[in-house]
Tab-separated table of C-alpha atoms in Angstrom:
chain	number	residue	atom	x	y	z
T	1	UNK	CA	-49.057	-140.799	-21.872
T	2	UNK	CA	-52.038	-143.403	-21.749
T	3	UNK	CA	-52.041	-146.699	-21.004
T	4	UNK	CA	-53.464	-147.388	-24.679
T	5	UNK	CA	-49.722	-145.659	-25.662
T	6	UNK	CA	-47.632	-147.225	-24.013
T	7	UNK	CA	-49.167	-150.497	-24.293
T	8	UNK	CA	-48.845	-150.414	-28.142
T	9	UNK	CA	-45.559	-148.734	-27.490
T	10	UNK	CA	-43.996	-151.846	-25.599
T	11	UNK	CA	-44.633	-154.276	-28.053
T	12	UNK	CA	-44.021	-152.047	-31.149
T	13	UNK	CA	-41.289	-153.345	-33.110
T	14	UNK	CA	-43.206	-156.892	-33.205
T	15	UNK	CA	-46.197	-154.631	-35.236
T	16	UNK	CA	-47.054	-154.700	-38.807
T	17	UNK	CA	-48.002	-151.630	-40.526
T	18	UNK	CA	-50.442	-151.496	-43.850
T	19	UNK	CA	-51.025	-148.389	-45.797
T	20	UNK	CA	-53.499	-148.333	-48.924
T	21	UNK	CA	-51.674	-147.174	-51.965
T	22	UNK	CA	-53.640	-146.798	-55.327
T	23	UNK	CA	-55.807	-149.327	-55.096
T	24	UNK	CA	-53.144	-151.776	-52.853
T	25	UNK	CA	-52.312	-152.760	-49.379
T	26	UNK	CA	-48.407	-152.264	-48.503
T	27	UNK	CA	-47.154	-154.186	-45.462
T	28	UNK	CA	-43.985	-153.203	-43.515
T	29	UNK	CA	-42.258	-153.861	-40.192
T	30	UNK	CA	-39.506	-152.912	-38.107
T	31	UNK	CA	-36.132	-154.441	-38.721
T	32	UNK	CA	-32.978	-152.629	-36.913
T	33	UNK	CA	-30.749	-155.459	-38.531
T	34	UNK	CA	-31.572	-155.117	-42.438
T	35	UNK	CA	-33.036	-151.676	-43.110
T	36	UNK	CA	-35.435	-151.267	-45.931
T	37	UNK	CA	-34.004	-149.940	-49.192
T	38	UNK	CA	-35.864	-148.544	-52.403
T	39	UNK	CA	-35.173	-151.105	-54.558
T	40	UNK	CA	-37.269	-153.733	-52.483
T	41	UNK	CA	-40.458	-153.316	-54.398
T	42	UNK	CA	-42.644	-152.779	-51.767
T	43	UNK	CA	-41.022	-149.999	-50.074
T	44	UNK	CA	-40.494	-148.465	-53.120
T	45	UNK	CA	-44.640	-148.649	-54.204
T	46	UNK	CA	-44.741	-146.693	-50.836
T	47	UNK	CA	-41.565	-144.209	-50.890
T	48	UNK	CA	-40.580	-144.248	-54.478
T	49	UNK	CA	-42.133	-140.849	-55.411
T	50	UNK	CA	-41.185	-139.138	-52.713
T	51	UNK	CA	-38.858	-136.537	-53.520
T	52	UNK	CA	-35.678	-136.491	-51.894
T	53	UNK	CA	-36.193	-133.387	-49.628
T	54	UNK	CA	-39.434	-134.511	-47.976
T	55	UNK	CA	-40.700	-136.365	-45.610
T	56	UNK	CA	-43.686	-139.031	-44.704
T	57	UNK	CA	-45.836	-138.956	-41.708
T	58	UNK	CA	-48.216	-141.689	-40.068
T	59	UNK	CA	-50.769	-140.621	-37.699
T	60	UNK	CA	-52.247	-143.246	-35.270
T	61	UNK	CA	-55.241	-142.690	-32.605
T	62	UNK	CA	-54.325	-144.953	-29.674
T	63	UNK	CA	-57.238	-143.933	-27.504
T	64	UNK	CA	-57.827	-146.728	-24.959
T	65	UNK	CA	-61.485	-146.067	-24.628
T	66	UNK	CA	-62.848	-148.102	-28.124
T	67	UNK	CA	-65.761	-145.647	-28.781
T	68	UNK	CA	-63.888	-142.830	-28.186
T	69	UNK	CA	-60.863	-143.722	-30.561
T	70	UNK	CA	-63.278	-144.235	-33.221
T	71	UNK	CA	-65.262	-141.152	-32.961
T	72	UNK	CA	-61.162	-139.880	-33.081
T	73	UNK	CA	-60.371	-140.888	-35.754
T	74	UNK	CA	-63.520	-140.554	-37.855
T	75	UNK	CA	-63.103	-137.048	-37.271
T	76	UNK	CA	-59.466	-136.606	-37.669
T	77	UNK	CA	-59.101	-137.628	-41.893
T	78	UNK	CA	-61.629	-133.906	-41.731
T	79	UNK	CA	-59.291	-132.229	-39.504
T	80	UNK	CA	-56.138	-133.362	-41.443
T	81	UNK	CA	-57.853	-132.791	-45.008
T	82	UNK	CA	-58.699	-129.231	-43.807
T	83	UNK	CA	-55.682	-128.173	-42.259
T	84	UNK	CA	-52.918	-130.222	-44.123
T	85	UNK	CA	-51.018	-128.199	-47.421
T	86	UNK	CA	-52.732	-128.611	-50.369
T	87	UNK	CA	-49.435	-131.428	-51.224
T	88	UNK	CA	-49.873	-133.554	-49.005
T	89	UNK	CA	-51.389	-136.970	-49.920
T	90	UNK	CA	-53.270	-139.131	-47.407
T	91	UNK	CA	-53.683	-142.462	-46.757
T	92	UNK	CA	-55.913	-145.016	-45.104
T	93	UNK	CA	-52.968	-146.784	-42.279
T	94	UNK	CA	-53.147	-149.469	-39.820
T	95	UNK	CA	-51.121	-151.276	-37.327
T	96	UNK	CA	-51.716	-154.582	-35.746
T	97	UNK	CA	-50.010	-157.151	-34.100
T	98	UNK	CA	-50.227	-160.493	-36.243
T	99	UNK	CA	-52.975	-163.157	-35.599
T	100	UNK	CA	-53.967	-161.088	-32.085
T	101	UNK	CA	-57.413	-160.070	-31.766
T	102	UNK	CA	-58.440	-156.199	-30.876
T	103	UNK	CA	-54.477	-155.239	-31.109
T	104	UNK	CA	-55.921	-153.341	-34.674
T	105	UNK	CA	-55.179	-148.985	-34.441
T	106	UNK	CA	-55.939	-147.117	-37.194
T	107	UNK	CA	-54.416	-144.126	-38.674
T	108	UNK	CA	-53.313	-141.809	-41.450
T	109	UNK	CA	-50.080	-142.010	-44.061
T	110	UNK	CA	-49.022	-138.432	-45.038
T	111	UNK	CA	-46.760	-137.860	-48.101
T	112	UNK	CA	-45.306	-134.591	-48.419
T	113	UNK	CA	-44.399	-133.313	-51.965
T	114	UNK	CA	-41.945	-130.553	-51.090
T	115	UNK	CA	-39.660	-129.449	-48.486
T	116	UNK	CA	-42.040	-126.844	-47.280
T	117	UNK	CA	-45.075	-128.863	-47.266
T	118	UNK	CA	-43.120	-131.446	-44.708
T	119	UNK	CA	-42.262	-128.248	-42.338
T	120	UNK	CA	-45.919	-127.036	-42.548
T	121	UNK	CA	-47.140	-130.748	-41.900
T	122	UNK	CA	-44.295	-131.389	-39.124
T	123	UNK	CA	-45.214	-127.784	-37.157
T	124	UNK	CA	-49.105	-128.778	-37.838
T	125	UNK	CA	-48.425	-132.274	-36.052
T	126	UNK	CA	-46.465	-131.256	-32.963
T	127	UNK	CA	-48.927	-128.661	-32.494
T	128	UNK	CA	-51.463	-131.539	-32.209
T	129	UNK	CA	-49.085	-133.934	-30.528
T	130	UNK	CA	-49.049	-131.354	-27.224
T	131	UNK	CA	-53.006	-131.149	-27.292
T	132	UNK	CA	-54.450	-134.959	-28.202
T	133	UNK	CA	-53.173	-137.654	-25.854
T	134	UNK	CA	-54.772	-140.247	-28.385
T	135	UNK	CA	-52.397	-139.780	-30.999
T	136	UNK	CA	-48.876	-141.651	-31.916
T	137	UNK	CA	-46.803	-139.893	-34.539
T	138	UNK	CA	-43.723	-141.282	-36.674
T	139	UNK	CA	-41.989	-139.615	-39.448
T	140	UNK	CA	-40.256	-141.156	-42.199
T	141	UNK	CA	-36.527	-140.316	-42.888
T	142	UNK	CA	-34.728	-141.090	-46.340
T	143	UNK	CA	-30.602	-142.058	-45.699
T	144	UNK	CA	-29.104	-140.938	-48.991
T	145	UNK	CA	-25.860	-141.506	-47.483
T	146	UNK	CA	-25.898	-144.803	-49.883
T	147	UNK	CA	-25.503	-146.098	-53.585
T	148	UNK	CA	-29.008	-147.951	-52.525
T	149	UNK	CA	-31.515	-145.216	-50.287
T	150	UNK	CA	-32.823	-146.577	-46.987
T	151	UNK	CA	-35.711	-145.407	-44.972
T	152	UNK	CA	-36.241	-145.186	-41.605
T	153	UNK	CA	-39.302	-144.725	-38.878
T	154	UNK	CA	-38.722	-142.235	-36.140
T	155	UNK	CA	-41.252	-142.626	-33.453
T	156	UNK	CA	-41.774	-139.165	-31.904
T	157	UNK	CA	-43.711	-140.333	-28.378
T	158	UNK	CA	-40.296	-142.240	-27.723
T	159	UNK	CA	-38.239	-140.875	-29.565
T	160	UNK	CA	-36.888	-144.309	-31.875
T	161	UNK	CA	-35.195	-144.427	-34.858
T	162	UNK	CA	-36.433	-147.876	-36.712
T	163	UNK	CA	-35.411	-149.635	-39.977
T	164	UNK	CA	-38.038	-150.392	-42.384
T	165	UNK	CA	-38.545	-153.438	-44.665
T	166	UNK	CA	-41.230	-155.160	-46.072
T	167	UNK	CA	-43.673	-157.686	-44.577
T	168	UNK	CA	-45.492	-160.270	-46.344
T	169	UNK	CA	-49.367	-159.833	-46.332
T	170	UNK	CA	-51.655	-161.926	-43.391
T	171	UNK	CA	-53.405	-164.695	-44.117
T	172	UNK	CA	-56.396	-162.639	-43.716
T	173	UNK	CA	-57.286	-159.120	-43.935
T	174	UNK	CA	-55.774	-157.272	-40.931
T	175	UNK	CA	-59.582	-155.360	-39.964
T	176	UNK	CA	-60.899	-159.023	-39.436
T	177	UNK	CA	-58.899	-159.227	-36.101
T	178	UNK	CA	-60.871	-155.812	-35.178
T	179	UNK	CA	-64.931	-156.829	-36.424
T	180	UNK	CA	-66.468	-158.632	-33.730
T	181	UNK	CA	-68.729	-155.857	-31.779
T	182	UNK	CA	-66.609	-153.185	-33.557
T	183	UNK	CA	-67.675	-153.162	-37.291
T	184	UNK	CA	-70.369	-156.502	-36.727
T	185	UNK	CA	-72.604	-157.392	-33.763
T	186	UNK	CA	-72.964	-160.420	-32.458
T	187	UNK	CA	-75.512	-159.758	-29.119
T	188	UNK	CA	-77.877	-157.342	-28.523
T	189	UNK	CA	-75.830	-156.556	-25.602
T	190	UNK	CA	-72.886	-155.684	-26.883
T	191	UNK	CA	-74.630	-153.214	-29.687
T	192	UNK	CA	-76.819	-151.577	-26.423
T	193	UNK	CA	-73.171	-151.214	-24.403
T	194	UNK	CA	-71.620	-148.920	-27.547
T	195	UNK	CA	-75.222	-146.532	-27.173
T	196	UNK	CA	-74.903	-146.437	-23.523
T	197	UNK	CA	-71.286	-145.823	-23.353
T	198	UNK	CA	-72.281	-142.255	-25.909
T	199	UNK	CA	-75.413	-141.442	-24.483
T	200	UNK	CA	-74.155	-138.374	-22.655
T	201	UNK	CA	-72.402	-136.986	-25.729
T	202	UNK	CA	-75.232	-137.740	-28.699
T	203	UNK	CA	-78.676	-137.159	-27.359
T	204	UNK	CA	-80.033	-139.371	-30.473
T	205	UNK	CA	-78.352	-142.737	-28.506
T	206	UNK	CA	-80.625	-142.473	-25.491
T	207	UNK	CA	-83.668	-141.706	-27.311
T	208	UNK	CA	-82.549	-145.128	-29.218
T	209	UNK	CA	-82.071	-146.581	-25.599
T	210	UNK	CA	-85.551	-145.578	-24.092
T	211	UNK	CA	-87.013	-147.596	-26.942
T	212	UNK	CA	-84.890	-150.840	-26.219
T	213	UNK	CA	-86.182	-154.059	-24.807
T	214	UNK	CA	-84.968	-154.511	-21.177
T	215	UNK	CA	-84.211	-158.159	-21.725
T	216	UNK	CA	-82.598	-157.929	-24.859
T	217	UNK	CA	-82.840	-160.299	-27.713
T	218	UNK	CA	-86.403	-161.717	-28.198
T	219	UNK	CA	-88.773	-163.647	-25.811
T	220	UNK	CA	-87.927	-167.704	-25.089
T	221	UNK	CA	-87.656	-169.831	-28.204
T	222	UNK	CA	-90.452	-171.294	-28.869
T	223	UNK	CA	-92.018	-172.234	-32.723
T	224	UNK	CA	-94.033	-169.593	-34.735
T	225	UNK	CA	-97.572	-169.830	-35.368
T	226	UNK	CA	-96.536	-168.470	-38.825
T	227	UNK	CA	-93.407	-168.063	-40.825
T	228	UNK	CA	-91.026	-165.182	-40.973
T	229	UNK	CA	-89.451	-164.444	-44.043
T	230	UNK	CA	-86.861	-161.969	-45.003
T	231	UNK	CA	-86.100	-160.469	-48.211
T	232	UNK	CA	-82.724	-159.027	-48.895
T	233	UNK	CA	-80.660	-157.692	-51.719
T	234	UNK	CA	-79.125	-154.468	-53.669
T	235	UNK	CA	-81.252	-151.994	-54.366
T	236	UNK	CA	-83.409	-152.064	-57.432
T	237	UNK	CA	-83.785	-156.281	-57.474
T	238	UNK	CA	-87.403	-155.789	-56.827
T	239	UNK	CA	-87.696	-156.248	-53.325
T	240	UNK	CA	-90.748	-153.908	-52.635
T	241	UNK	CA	-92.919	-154.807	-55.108
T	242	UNK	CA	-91.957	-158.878	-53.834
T	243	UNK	CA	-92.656	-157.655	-50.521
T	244	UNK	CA	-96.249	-156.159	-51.318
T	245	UNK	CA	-96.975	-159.050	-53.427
T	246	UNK	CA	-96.526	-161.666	-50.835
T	247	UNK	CA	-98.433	-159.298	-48.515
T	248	UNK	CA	-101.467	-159.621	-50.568
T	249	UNK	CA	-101.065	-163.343	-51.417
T	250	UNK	CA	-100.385	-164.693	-48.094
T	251	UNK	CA	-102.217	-162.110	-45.964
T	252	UNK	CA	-98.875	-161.107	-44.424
T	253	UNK	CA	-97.397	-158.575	-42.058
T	254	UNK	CA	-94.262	-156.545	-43.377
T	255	UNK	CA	-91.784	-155.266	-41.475
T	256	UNK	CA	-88.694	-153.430	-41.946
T	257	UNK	CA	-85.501	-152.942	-40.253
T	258	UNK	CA	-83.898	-150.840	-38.954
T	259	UNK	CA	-87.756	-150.146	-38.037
T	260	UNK	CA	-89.538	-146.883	-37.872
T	261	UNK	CA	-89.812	-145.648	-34.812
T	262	UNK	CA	-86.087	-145.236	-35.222
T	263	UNK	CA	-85.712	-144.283	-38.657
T	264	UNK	CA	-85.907	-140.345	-37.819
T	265	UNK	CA	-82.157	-140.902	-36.156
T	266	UNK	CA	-81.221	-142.918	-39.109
T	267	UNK	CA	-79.393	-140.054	-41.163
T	268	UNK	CA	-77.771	-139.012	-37.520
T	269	UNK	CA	-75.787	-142.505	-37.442
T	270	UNK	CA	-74.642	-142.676	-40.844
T	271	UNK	CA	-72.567	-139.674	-39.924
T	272	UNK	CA	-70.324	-141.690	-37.222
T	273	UNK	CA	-68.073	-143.719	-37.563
T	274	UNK	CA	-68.841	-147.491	-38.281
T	275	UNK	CA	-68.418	-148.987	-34.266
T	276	UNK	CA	-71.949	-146.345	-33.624
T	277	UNK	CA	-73.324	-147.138	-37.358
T	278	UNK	CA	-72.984	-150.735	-37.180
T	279	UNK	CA	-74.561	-151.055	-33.046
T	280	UNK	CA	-77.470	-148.717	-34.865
T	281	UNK	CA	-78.595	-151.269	-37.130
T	282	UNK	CA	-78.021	-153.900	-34.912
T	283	UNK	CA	-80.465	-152.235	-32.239
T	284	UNK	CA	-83.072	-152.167	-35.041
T	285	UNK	CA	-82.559	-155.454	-36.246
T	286	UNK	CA	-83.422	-156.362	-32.381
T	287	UNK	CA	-86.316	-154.093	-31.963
T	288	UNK	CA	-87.462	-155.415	-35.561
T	289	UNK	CA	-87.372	-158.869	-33.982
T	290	UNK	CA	-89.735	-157.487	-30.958
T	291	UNK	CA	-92.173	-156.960	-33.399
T	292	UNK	CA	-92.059	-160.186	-35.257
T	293	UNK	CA	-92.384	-162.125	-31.900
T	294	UNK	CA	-95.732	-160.000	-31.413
T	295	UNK	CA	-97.194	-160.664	-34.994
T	296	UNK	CA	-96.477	-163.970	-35.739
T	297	UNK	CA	-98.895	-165.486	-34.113
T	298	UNK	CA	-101.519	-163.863	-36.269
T	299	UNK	CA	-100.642	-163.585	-39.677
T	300	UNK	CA	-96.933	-164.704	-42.154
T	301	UNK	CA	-94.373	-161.929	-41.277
T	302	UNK	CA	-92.368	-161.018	-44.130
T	303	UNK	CA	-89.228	-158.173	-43.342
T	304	UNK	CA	-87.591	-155.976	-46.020
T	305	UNK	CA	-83.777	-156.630	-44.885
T	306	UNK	CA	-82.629	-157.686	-41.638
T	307	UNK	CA	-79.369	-159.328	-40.451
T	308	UNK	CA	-77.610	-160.232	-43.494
T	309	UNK	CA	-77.606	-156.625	-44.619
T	310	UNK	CA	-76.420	-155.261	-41.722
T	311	UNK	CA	-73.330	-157.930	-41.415
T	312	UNK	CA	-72.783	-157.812	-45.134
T	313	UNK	CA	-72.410	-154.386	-45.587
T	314	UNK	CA	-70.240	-153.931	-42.084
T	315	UNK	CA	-68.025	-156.757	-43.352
T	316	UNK	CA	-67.757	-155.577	-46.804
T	317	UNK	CA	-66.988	-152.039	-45.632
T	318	UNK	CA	-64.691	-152.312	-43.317
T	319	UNK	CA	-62.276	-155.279	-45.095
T	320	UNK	CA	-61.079	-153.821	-48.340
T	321	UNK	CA	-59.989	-155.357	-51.403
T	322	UNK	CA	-60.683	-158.400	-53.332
T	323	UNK	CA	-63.500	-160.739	-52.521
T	324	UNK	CA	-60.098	-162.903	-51.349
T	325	UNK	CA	-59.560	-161.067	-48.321
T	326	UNK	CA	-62.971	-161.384	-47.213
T	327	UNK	CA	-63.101	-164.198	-43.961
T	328	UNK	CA	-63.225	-167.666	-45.283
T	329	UNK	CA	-66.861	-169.655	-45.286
T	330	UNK	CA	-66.974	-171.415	-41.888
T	331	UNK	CA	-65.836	-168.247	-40.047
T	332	UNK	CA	-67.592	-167.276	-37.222
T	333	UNK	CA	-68.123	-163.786	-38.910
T	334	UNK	CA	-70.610	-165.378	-40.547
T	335	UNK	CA	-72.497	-166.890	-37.445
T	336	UNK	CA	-76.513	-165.344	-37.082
T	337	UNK	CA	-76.212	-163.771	-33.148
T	338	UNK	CA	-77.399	-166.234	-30.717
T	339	UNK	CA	-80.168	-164.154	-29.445
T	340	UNK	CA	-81.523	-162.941	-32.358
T	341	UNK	CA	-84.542	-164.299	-34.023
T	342	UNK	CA	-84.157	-166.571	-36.254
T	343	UNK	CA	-86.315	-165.799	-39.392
T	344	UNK	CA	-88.069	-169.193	-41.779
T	345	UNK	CA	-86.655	-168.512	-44.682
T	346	UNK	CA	-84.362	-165.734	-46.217
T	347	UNK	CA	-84.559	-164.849	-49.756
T	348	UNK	CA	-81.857	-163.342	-51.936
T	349	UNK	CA	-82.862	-161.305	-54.756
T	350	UNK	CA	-80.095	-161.264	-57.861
T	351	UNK	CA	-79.559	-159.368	-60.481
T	352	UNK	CA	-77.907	-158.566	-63.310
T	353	UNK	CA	-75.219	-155.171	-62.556
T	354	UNK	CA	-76.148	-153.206	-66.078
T	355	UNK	CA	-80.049	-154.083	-65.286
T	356	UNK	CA	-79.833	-153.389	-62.075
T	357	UNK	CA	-78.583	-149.998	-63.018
T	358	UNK	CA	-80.989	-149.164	-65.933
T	359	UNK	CA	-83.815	-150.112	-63.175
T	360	UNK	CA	-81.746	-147.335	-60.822
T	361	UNK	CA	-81.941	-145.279	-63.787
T	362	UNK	CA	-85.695	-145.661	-64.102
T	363	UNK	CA	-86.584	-144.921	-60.635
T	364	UNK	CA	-85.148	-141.450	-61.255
T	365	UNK	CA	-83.715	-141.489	-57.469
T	366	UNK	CA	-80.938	-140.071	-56.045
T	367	UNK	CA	-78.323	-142.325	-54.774
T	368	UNK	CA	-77.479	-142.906	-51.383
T	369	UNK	CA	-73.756	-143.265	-50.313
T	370	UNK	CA	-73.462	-147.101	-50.207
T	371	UNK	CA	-75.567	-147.047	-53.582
T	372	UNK	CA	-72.789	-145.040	-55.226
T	373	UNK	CA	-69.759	-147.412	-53.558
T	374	UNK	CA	-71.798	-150.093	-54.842
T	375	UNK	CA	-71.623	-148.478	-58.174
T	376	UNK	CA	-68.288	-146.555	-58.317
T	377	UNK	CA	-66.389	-149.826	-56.442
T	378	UNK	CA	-67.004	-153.359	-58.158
T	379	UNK	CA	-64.708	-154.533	-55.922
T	380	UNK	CA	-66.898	-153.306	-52.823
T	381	UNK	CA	-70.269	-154.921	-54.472
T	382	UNK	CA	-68.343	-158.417	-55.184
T	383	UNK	CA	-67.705	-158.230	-50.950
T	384	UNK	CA	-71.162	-157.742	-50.328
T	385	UNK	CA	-72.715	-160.113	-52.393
T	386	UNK	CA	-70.171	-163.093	-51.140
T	387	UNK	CA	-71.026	-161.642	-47.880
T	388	UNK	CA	-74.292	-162.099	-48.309
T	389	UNK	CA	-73.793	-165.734	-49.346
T	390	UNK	CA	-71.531	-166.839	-46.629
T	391	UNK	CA	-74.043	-165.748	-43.524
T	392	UNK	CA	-75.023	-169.202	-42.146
T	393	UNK	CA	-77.751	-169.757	-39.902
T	394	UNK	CA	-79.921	-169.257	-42.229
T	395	UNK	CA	-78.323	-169.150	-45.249
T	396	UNK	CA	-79.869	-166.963	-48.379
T	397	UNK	CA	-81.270	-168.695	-50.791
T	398	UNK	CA	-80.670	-166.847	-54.330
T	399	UNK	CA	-83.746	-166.400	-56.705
T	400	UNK	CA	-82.781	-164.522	-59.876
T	401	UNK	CA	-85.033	-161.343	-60.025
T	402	UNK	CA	-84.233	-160.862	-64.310
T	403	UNK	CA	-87.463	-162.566	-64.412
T	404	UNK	CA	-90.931	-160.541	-64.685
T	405	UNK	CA	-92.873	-159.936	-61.607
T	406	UNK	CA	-94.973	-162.394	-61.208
T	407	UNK	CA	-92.125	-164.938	-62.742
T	408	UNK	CA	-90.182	-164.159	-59.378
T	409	UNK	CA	-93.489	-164.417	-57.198
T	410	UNK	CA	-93.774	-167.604	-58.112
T	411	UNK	CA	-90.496	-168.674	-57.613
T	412	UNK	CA	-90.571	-167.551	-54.090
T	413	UNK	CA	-94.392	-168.885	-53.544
T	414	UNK	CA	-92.604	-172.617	-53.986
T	415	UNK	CA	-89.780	-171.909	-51.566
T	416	UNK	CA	-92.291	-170.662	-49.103
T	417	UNK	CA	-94.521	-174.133	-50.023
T	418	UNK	CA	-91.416	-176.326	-49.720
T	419	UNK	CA	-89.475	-174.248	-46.906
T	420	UNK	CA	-92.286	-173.325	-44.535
T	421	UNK	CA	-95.131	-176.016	-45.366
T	422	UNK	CA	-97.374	-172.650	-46.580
C-alpha cells in the first residue's frame, strides 16, 4: 500500500465525500454513532433509487505522485465506461478533508441497477484492486433490517464498515482547496515542473521544454517603450477583426497565446487531463510574454487572449455549479502570477448570448469542445465570465461589442487614449 493510501486512510473518517447527482453536489461523512437513513433527504437524493438488491461503489485514485494521479484518473472514467455493465451509472466523486489545502482525491460513484450488475461491477473492481496500487475502493451496503433503511460504507483496503450521514456543504467549492498549480498557475516554474516531471512519457512536453526560457518569467521590470494590450472574450465578440483594426490604426504588433511555435502540440494537450492542459497554456502565456518584451520597444503590442483566459477557463472548469461557488473577489485565485508580464490595458469584449450565437451561426464553424460547454452549460459560461471579471492585476475592462465595428473601435481607441496616454 502507498504512502498516498495510507495517509488518506489514517485520517479518513474526519473526510467529506461529494458526489454530483443530476445537476447537484451531495455531501456525506462518516458517523459510527448516528448512521445515515433514507429518509434524511440527502442520502436519499443519493441512495433513494437504488433498488434493494444492489449495491454502490466509489472509486478513488490516491496516487501520491500529483501528475501521475491525474493522468489516473483522466483515464480511468474511459476504462470504467468501457468495461462497466451497461446499468451502471457513474458519477463525478471527491473526497477532501475540510478547509485543508491539496488533501482533494478524486474519484468515481457507481450505482448498480440490478443484482447482477453489482456482481459484474464488484468482480470487475477486485480484479483492478490486485493490479492498480493508486486506487481506494468502498462499497455501499443497504441495512433493511429496519422500519427506516440505513446505509453503510465498507472500505475494502482496510476492511471498515462506516455509517453514513449527511454533511452540510463548504463554504466554498471543495476543488478550490486543489487549484493552485493543479488546475491554475501561478509561476512559470511551477507550470515548467508539471512538463518536466512527463517529459519521459509524452515526447510533445520536451519539445515544449526545448523552447522555454531558461530564466523563466520575463526579463527585469522595467517600463515599455509602448503599450501592451490584450483582448479577451468568448468566441464570436469580435475580437479578430478588433485586433486587425488596432493593428492598422496604431501600427501595432499582434500576438497570440498560447503562441505558434507551440500551437502544433496544442490538440495533444487538450487530450490530458487539466494539471498538463492548464501548465500548457501557462507555458505559452510565458513564451507569449518573451515576445512582447522583444517588440515593445518598437511598435504597440496588442495579444489575442492571454492570462485571463487561461485562469478563467481553468477556474470555471474545474469548480462546478453556480457562479456562487466560484472563489469570492479578493481571493488570491484571482492574483496575475508575479512573474508574468504585466500587459497596459486588458479589454473585455461582451456580448449578447443569442447574438453571440447567430454570429457562431454565421461563421459556419465547427465548434470546439469548450465552445459547446459554453453553449450546452449556462451555468459553465456564467463561471467564466465572473471569472473573467474577478482577475485583478489588471482587471478587464468590459466594452460591449453589440455595437458595429467601428462603434467598438472607437470605444477602445479612448481607453487606449485615456489608459496608455496613446
Amino acid at each position: 500500500m502507498s504512502r498516498r493510501t495510507m495517509a488518506l486512510l489514517s485520517r479518513w473518517s474526519s473526510r467529506v465525500f461529494s458526489v454530483e447527482v443530476d445537476g447537484e453536489t451531495v455531501y456525506f461523512k462518516i458517523n459510527d454513532n448516528q448512521p445515515g437513513k433514507e429518509g434524511k433527504q440527502e442520502v436519499r437524493r443519493l441512495f433513494g433509487a437504488v433498488q434493494k438488491d444492489s449495491w454502490c461503489y466509489s472509486v478513488f485514485v490516491s496516487s501520491g505522485d500529483k501528475i501521475q494521479s491525474a493522468r489516473f484518473h483522466w483515464q480511468l472514467k474511459d476504462k470504467l465506461l468501457n468495461a462497466l455493465p451497461a446499468q451502471c451509472r457513474l458519477s463525478p466523486m471527491s473526497s477532501f478533508l475540510p478547509n485543508v489545502k491539496d488533501s482533494l482525491v478524486h474519484g468515481y460513484f457507481l450505482q448498480t441497477a440490478s443484482r447482477e450488475s453489482s456482481a459484474a461491477t464488484e468482480r470487475l473492481l477486485r480484479q483492478w484492486l490486485q493490479l492498480d496500487d493508486p486506487l481506494l475502493v468502498c462499497s455501499y451496503l443497504r441495512d433493511n433490517r429496519e422500519d427506516s433503511p440505513q446505509w453503510t460504507q465498507h472500505l475494502w483496503n482496510h476492511q471498515q464498515n462506516h455509517g453514513i450521514v449527511p454533511s452540510q456543504a463548504p463554504p466554498y467549492h471543495p476543488a478550490t482547496l486543489n487549484l493552485i498549480n493543479s488546475d491554475v498557475f501561478y509561476s512559470f516554474q511551477a507550470a515548467r515542473c508539471v512538463f518536466e516531471k512527463c517529459a519521459d512519457i509524452i515526447p510533445e512536453a520536451a519539445s515544449v521544454l526545448e523552447l522555454l526560457p531558461r530564466s523563466g518569467g520575463v526579463e527585469p521590470r522595467r517600463e515599455p517603450d509602448f503599450p501592451v494590450i490584450v483582448l479577451e472574450g468568448l468566441d464570436a465578440t469580435g475580437k479578430t477583426t478588433l485586433t486587425e483594426s488596432l493593428r492598422d490604426t496604431l501600427g501595432a504588433t499582434i500576438l497570440r497565446s498560447p503562441p505558434q511555435c507551440i500551437s502544433p502540440w496544442r490538440a495533444r494537450f487538450d487530450q490530458e487531463p487539466p494539471i498538463l492542459r492548464r501548465a500548457f497554456y501557462a507555458l505559452g502565456n510565458y513564451i507569449t510574454a518573451q515576445q512582447i518584451c522583444r517588440q515593445t520597444s518598437k511598435t504597440p503590442v496588442i495579444i489575442d487572449r492571454f492570462w485571463h483566459s487561461t485562469a478563467s477557463y481553468a477556474i470555471a472548469t474545474a469548480l462546478s455549479g453556480p457562479v456562487c461557488d466560484l472563489p469570492a473577489e479578493g481571493s488570491e485565485l484571482y492574483c496575475w502570477p508575479s512573474d508574468l508580464l504585466q500587459p497596459s490595458l486588458v479589454v473585455l469584449l461582451t456580448l449578447d448570448p443569442e447574438e453571440r450565437k447567430r454570429r457562431l451561426r454565421d461563421r459556419g464553424q465547427g465548434e470546439t469542445k469548450e465552445e459547446h460547454e459554453l453553449e450546452s452549460n449556462l451555468l459553465f459560461r456564467l463561471r467564466v465570465e465572473e471569472a473573467y471579471r474577478r482577475i485583478s492585476g489588471p482587471t478587464c475592462i468590459s466594452v460591449d461589442a453589440s455595437s458595429s465595428a467601428e462603434q467598438v473601435l472607437q470605444q477602445v481607441l479612448l481607453l487606449i487614449k485615456a489608459k496608455c496616454h496613446l
